[in-house]
C-alpha positions as a Python dict, from the first residue, in 0.01 Angstrom:
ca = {
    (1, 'X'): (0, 0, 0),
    (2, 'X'): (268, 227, 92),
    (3, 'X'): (464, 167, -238),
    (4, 'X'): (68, 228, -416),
    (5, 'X'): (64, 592, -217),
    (6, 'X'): (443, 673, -299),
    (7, 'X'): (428, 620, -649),
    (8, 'X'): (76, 802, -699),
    (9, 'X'): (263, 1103, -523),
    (10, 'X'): (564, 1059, -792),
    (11, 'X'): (303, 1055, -1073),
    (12, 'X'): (124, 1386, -960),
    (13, 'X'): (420, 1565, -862),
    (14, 'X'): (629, 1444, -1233),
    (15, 'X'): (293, 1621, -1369),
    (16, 'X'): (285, 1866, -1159),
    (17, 'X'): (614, 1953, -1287),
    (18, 'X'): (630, 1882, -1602),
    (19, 'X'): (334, 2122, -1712),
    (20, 'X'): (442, 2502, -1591),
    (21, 'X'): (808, 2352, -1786),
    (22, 'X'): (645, 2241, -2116),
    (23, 'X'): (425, 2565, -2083),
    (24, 'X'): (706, 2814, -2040),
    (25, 'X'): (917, 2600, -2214),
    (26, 'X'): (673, 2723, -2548),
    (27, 'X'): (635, 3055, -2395),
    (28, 'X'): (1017, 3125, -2459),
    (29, 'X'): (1012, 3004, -2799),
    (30, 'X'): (748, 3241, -2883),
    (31, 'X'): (856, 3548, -3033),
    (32, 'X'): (856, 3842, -2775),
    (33, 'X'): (603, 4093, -2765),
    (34, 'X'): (697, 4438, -2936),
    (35, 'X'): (805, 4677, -2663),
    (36, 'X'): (593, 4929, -2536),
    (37, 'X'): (592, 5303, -2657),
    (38, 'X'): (677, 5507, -2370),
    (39, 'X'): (441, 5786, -2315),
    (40, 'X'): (689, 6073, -2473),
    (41, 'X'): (730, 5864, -2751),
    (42, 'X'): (366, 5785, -2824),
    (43, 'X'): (329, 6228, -2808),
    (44, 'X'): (601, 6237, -3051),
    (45, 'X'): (416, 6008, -3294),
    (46, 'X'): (53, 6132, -3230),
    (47, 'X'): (160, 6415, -3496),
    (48, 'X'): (248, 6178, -3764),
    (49, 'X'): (-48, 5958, -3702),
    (50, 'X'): (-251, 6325, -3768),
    (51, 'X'): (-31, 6328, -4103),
    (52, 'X'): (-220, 6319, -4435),
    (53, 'X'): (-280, 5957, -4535),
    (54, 'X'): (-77, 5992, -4820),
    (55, 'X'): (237, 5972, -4671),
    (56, 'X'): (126, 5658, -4482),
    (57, 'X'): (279, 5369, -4538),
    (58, 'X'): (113, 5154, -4758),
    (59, 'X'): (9, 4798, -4641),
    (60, 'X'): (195, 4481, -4754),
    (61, 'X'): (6, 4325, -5063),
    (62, 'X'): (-110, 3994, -4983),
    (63, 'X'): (27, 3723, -5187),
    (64, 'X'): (-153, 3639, -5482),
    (65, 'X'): (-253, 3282, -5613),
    (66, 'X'): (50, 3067, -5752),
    (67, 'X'): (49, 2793, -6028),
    (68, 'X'): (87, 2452, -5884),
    (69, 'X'): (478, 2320, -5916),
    (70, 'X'): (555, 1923, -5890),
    (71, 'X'): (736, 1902, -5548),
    (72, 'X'): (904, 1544, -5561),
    (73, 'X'): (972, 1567, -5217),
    (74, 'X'): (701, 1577, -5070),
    (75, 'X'): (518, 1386, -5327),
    (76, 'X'): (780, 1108, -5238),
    (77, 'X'): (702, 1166, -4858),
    (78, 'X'): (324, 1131, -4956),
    (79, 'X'): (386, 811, -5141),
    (80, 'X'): (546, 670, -4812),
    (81, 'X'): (296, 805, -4566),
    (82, 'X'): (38, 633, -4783),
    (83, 'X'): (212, 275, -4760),
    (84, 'X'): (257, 321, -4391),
    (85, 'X'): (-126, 391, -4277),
    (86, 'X'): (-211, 70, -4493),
    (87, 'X'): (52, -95, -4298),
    (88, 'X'): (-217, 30, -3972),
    (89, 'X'): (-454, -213, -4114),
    (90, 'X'): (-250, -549, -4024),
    (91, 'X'): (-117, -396, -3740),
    (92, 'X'): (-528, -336, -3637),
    (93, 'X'): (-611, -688, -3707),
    (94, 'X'): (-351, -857, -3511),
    (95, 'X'): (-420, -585, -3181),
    (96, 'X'): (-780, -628, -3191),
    (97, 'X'): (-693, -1057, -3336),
    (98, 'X'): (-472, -1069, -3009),
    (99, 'X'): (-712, -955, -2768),
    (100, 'X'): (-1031, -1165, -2873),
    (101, 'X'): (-1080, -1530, -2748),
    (102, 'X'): (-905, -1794, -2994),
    (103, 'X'): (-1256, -1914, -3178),
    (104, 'X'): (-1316, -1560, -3309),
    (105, 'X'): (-953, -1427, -3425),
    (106, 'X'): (-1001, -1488, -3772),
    (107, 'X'): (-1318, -1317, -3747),
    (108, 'X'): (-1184, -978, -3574),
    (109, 'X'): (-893, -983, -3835),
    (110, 'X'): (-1110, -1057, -4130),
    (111, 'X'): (-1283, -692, -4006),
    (112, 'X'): (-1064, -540, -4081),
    (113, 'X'): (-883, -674, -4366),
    (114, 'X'): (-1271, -664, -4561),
    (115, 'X'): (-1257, -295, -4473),
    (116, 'X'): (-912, -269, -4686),
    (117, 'X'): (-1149, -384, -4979),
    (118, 'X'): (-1474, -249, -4956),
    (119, 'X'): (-1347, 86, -4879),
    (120, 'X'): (-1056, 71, -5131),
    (121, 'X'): (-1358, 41, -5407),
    (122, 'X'): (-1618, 304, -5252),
    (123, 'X'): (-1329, 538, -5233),
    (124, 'X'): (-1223, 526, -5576),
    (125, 'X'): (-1605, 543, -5709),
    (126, 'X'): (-1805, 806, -5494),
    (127, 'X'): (-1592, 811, -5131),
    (128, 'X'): (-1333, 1043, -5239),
    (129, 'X'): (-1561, 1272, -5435),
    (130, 'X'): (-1850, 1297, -5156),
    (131, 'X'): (-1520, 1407, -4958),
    (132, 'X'): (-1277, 1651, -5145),
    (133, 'X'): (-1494, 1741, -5425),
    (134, 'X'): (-1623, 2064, -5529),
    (135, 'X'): (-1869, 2177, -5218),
    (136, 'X'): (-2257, 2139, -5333),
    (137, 'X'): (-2374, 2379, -5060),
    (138, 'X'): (-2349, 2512, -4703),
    (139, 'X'): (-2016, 2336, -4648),
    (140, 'X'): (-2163, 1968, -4608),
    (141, 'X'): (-2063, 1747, -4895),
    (142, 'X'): (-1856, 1697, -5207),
    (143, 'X'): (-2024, 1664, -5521),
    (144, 'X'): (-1991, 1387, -5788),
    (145, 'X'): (-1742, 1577, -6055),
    (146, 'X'): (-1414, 1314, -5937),
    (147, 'X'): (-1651, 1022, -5858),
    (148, 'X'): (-1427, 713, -6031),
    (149, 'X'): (-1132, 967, -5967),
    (150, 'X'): (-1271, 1128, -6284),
    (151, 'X'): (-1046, 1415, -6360),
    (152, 'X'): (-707, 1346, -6201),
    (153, 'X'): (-565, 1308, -6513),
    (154, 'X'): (-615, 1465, -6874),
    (155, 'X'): (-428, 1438, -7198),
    (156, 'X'): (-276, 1640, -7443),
    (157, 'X'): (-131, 1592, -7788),
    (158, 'X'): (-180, 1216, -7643),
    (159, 'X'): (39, 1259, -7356),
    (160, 'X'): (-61, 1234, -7008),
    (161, 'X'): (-94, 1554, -6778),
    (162, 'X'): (-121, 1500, -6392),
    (163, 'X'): (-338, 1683, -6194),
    (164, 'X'): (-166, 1875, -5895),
    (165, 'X'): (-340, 1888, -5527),
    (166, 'X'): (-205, 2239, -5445),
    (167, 'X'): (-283, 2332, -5026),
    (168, 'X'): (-227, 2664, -5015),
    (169, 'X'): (-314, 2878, -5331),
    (170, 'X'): (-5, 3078, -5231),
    (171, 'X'): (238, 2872, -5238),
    (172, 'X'): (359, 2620, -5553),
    (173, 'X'): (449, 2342, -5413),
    (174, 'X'): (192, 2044, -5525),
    (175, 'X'): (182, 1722, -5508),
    (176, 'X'): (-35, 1458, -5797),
    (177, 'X'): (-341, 1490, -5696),
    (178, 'X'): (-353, 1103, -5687),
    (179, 'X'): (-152, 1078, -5421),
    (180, 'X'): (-352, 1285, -5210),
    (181, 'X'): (-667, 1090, -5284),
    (182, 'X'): (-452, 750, -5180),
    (183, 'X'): (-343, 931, -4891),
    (184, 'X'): (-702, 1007, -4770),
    (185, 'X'): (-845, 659, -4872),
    (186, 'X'): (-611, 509, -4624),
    (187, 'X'): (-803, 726, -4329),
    (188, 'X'): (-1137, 644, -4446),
    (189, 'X'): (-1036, 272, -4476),
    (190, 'X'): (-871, 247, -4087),
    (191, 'X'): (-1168, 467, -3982),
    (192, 'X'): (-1428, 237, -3988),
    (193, 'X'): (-1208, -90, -3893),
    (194, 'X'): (-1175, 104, -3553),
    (195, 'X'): (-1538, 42, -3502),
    (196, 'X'): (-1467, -307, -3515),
    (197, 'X'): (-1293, -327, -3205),
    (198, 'X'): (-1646, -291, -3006),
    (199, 'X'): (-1853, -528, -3217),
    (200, 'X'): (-1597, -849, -3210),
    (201, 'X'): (-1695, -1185, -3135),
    (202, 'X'): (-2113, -1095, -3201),
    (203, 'X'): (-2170, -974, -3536),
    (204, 'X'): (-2290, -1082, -3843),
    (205, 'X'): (-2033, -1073, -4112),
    (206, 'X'): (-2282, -1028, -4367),
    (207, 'X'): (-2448, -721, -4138),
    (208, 'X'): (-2070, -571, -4095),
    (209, 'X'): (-1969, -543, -4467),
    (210, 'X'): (-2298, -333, -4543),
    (211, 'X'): (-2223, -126, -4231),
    (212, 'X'): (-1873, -107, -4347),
    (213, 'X'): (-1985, 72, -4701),
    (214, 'X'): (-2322, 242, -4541),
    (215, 'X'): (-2120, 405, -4260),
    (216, 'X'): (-1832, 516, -4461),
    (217, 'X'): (-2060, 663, -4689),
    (218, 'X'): (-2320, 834, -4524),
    (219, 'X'): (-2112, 985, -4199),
    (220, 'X'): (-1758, 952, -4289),
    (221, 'X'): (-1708, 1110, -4626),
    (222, 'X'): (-1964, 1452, -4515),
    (223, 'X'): (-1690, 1462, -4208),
    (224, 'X'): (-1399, 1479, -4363),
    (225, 'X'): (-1536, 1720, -4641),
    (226, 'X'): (-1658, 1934, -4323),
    (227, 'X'): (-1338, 1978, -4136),
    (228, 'X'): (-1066, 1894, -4405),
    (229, 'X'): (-1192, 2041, -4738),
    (230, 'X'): (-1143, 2389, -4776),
    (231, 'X'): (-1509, 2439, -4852),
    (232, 'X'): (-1632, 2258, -4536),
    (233, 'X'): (-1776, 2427, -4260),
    (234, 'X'): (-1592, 2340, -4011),
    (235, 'X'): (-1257, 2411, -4157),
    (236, 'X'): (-1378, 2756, -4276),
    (237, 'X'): (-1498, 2815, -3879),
    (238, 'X'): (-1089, 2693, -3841),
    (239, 'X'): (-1160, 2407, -3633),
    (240, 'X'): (-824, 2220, -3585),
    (241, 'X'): (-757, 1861, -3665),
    (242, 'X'): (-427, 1764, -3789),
    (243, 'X'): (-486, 1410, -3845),
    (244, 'X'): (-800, 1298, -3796),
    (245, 'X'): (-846, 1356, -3371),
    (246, 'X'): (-1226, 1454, -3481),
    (247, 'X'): (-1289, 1272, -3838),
    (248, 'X'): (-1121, 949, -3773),
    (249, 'X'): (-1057, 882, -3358),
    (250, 'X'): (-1396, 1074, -3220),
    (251, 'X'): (-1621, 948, -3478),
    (252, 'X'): (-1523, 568, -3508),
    (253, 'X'): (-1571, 577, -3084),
    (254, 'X'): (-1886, 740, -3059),
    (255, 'X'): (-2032, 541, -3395),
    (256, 'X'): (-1903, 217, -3152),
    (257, 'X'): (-2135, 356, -2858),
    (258, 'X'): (-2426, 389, -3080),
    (259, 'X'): (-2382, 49, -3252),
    (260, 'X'): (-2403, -144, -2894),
    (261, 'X'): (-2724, -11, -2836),
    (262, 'X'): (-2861, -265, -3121),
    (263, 'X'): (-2602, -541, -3108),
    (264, 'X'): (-2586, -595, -2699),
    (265, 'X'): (-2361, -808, -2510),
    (266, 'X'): (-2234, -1114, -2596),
    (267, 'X'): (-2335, -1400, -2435),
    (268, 'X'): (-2187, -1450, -2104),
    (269, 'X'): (-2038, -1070, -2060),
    (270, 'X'): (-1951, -980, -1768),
    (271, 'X'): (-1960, -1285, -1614),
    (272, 'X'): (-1763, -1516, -1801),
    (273, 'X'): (-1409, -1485, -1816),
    (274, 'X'): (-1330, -1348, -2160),
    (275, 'X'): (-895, -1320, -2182),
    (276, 'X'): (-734, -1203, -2487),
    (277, 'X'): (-608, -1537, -2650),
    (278, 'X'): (-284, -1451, -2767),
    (279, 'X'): (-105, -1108, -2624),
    (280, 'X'): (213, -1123, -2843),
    (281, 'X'): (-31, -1098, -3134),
    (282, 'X'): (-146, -763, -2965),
    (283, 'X'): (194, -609, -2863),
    (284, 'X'): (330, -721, -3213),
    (285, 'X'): (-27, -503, -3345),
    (286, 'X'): (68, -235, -3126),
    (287, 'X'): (395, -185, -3293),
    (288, 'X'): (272, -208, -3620),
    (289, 'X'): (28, 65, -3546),
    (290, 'X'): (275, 303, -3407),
    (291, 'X'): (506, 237, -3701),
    (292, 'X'): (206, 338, -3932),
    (293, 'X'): (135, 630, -3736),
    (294, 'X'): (416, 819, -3872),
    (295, 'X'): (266, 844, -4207),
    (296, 'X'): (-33, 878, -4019),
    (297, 'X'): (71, 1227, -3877),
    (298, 'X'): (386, 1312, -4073),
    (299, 'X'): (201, 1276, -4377),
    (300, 'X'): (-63, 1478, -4286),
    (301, 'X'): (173, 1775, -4308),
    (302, 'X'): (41, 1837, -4656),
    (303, 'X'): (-345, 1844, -4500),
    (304, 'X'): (-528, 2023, -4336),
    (305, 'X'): (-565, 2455, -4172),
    (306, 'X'): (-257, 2630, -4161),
    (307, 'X'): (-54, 2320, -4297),
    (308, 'X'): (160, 2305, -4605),
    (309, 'X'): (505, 2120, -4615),
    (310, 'X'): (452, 1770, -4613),
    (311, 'X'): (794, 1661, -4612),
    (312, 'X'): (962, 2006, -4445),
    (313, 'X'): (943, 2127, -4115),
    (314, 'X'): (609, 2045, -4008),
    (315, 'X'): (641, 1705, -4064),
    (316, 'X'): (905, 1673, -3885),
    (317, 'X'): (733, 1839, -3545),
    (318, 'X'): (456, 1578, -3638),
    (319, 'X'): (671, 1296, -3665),
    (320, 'X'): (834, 1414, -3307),
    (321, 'X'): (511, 1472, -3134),
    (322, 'X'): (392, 1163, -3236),
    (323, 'X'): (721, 940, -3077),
    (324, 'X'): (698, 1156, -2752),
    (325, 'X'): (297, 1131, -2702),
    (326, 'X'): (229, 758, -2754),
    (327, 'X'): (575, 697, -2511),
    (328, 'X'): (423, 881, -2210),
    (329, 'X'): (78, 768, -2275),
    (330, 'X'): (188, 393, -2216),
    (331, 'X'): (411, 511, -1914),
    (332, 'X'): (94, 645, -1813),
    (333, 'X'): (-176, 374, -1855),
    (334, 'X'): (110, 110, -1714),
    (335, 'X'): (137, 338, -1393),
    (336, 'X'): (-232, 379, -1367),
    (337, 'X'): (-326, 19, -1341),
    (338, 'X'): (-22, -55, -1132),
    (339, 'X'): (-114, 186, -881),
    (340, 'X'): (-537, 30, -929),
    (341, 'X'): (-477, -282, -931),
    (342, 'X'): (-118, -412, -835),
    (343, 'X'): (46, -526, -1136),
    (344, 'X'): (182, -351, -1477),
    (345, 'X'): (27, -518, -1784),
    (346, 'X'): (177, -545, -2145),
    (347, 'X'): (-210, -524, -2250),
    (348, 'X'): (-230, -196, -2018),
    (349, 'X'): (106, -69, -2156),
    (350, 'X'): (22, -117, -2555),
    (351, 'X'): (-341, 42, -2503),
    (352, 'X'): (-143, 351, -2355),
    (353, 'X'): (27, 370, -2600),
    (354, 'X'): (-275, 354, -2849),
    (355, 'X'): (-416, 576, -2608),
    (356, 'X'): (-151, 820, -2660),
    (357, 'X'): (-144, 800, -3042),
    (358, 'X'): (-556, 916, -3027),
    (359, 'X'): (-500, 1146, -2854),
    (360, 'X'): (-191, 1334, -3036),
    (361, 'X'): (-331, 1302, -3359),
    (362, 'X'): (-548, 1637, -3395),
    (363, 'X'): (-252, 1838, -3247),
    (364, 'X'): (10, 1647, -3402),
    (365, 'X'): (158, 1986, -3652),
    (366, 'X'): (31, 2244, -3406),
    (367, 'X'): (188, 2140, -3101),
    (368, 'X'): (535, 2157, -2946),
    (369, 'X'): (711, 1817, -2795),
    (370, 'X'): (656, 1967, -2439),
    (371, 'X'): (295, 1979, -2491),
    (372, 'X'): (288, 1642, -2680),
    (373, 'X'): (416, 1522, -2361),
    (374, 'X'): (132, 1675, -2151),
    (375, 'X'): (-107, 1523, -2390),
    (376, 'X'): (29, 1153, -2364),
    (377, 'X'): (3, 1144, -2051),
    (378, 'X'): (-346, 1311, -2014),
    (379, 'X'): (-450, 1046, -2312),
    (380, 'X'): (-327, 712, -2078),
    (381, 'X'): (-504, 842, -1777),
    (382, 'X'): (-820, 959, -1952),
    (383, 'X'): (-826, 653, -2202),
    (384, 'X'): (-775, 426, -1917),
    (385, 'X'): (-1084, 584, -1681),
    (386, 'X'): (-1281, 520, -2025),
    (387, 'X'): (-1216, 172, -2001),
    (388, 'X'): (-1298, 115, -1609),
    (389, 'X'): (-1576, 342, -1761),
    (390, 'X'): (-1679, 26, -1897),
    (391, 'X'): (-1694, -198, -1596),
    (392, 'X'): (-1959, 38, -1401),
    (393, 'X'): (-2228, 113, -1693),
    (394, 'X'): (-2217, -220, -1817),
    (395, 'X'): (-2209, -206, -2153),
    (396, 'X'): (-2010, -443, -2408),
    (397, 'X'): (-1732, -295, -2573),
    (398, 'X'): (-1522, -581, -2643),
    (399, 'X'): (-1212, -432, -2746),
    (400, 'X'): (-1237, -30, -2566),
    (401, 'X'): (-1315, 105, -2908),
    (402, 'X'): (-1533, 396, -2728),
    (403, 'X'): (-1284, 413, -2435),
    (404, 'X'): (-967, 435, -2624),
    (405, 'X'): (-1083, 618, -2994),
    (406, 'X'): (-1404, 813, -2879),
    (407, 'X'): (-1246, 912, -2513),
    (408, 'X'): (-893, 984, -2651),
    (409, 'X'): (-1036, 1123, -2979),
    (410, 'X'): (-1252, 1379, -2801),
    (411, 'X'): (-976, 1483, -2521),
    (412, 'X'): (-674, 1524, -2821),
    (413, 'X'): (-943, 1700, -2994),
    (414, 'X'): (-1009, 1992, -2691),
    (415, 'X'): (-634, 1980, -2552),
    (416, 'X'): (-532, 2101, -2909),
    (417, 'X'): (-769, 2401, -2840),
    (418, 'X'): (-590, 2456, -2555),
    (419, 'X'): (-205, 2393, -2630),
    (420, 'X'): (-189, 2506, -3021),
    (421, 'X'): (117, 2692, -3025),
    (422, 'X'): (257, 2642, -3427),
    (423, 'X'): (38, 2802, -3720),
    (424, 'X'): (-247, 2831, -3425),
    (425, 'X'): (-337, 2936, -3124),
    (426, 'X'): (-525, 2813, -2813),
    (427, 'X'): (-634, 2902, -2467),
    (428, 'X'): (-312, 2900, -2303),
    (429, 'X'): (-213, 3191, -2626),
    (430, 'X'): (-538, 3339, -2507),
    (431, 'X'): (-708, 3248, -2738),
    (432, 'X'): (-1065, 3136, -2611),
    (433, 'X'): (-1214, 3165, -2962),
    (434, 'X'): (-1022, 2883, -3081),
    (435, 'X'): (-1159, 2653, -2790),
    (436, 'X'): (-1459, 2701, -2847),
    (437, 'X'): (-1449, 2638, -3225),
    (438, 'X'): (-1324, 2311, -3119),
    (439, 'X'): (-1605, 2249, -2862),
    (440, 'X'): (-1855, 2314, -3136),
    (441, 'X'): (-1655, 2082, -3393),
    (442, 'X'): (-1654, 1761, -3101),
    (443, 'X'): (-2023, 1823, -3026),
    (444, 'X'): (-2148, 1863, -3417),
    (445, 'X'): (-1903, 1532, -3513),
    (446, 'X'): (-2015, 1356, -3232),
    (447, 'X'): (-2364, 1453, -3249),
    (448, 'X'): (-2387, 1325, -3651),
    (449, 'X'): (-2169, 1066, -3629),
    (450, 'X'): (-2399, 857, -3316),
    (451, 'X'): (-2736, 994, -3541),
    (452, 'X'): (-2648, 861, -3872),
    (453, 'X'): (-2515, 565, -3657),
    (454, 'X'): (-2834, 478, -3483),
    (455, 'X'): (-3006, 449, -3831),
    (456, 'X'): (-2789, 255, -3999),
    (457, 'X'): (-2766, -18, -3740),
    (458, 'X'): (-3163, 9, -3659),
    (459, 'X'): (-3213, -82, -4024),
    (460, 'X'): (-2960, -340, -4067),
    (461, 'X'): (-3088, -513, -3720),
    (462, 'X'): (-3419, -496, -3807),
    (463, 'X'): (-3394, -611, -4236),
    (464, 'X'): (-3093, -849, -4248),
    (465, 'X'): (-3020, -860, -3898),
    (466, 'X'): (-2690, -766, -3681),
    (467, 'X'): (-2606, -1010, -3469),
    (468, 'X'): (-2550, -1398, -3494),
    (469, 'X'): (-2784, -1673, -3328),
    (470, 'X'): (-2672, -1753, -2961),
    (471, 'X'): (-2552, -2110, -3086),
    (472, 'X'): (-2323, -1973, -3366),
    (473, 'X'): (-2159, -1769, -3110),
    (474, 'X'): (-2084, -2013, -2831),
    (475, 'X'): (-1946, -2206, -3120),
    (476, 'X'): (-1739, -1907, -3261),
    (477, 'X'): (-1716, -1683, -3539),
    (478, 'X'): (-1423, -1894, -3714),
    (479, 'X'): (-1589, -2137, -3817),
    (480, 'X'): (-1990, -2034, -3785),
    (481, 'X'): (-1912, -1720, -4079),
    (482, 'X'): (-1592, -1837, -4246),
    (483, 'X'): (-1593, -2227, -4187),
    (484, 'X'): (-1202, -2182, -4065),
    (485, 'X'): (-966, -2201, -3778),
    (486, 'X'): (-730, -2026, -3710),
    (487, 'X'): (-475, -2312, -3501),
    (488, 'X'): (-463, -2685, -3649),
}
């Protein structure tokens, strides 16, 4: 007990003093304020301020609109980041594989390597239009002009001519416009295997795969048109989200909420024990998944308000936040339950670290690594209350989709209103605008993604059904929905 009570004080006083550091630690990197005018001075001046305006100064033309010029750089950077979030998807199936009981691994995994082609199609024919194409009013959707990708590429004289994805009109650094639709289908296609997580070991597979192309369509596609296209509504109200804390982590948990309503628990929960079947499958998950997460953040350099460079700078503060974050996040979690419940886990430890990785991602490029630190550490504590969250309102998530994704996703998404520092501001800047733009961006996410949510599963539980019979699940996924095992 005593070494319980000794090393919660070390935790609060580590925090305690970490956070003025990381805060002034910013503070000094800031530039300094312009000195004030002393009150002689400002006499002095109040006759040239009376001047005629015509020997004002004249103000600073703002740059004009730039052709789009081929930047290999970061289009190689881009082709990269794009191979690395697909490399998420195995690393998803063998965390969430790991952690489900050994009759239904092939059935978690199968979630969400299906995802990798049913997205990978509705992408290429209406996803990515619905999402980055021309707005067709109020900030809410794409149209259907680049539905099949129409329009990436023309010709002329017979020769092909590239499309370039240009981010900021000012600037002429582009990338093929390609790319940046891979790049993006790689988000959408992760997105919705994170729902997965709290459905395991009870669904229909037949009931997922239309949920998997209904859900995609219908709530993530309008979300990532509102807060990363520059006609959304949300990104023109400057809502921040440098990776997806909002669109990808906040939506997939609260969708996972809404889903249990119509699925329930599986049979046996809570009182049967229910232990992951294989944890180096999980730990070996977790690595992939922080691996990925690179290209997850780095890449998103190129993406997004106030962001640019996608292999300069800014990627590089992304790529730094996002080894520092997930680090103290596990650190975190692993203290946490070893101060609740006696022992460190290597489950608790790669769920920080998860935890941490949510929870950096919408404040990856506008962040500095002292406040990526505060945030990995808030992530593992606040992700890990979601989970014991679990344990007191009884419901069924079977793999903490809502306690790591919609928790974390929802705190990274307010502490980057808070901490912004680079190409934004938050509330410690003084900034209380900015906060609040991100308060209205969780609640209008979250709001429309566990709507839309509701109706979708209501309709698929109530045509083709959601969840398997009572017998098919005692007997297991494996071989009830795919007629395999996974050990012979």
């Amino acid at each position: 007990m005593k070494f319980r009570l000794s090393l919660a004080a070390s935790i609060l006083a580590l925090a305690a003093l970490l956070a003025p550091m990381a805060v002034l630690g910013e503070e000094a990197k800031a530039p300094a304020a312009a000195p004030a005018v002393s009150a002689p001075a400002a006499e002095a001046a109040a006759p040239a301020a009376a001047a005629p305006a015509a020997v004002a100064p004249a103000e600073p033309e703002k740059p004009k609109p730039v052709d789009p010029v081929l930047n290999t750089g970061d289009t190689a950077w881009m082709l990269i980041s794009s191979a690395l979030v697909l490399v998420m998807l195995p690393g998803l199936a063998l965390f969430y594989g790991g952690m489900v009981r050994q009759k239904n691994v092939l059935s978690t995994m199968m979630h969400s390597l299906v995802a990798m082609g049913i997205v990978g199609v509705q992408w290429a024919v209406i996803g990515y239009s619905l999402s980055f194409g021309p707005d067709i009013g109020g900030g809410l959707l794409g149209n259907l002009s680049k539905a099949m990708l129409n329009g990436l590429i023309t010709f002329k004289d017979g020769n092909p001519v590239y499309t370039l994805f240009q981010n900021v009109a000012t600037e002429p650094g582009a990338v093929p416009e390609y790319v940046f639709a891979m790049f993006q289908g790689m988000f959408a296609i992760i997105t919705v295997a994170l729902i997965s997580g709290a459905l395991a070991e009870r669904i229909k597979f037949s009931a997922y795969c239309l949920f998997v192309l209904l859900w995609t369509t219908l709530v993530y596609d309008p979300l990532a048109h509102w807060v990363w296209m520059v006609d959304g509504w949300l990104f023109k109200k400057g809502a921040l989200d440098f990776a997806g804390g909002t669109v990808v982590h906040l939506s997939s948990g609260i969708s996972a909420l809404a889903a249990l309503i119509f699925l329930g628990k599986r049979h046996g929960f809570p009182h049967e024990r229910m232990a992951p079947h294989s944890l180096p499958l999980t730990l070996l998950g977790a690595g992939l998944l922080w691996f990925g997460w690179y290209g997850f953040n780095a890449g998103s350099a190129i993406a997004g308000v106030n962001t640019s460079d996608a292999a300069g700078g800014l990627a590089a503060l992304a790529f730094t936040t996002t080894t520092i974050a997930p680090a103290a996040g596990g650190l975190a979690w692993m203290l946490a339950e070893w101060i609740h419940s006696g022992k460190p886990s290597a489950l608790g430890f790669a769920s920080g670290v998860v935890a941490g990785l949510v929870g950096i991602t919408p404040a990856a490029g506008f962040v500095q690594p002292g406040a990526a630190l505060i945030i990995g550490l808030g992530a593992g504590l606040v992700c890990y209350l979601g989970v014991m969250l679990k344990a007191k309102m009884k419901y069924d998530d079977s793999l903490d989709a809502f306690g790591v994704h919609g928790v974390g996703g929802t705190f990274g998404a307010l502490i980057t209103g808070v901490l912004a520092t680079v190409g934004a501001t938050g509330l410690t800047s003084g900034n209380v605008g900015q906060f609040m733009t991100q308060v209205i961006a969780i609640a209008a996410a979250g709001a429309y993604a566990f709507i839309v949510t509701l109706v979708i599963v209501f309709i698929l539980d109530k045509t083709i059904g959601l969840r398997v019979e009572k017998e098919d699940e005692i007997m297991g996924l494996d071989q009830t929905q795919h007629s395999e095992t996974a050990y012979n």
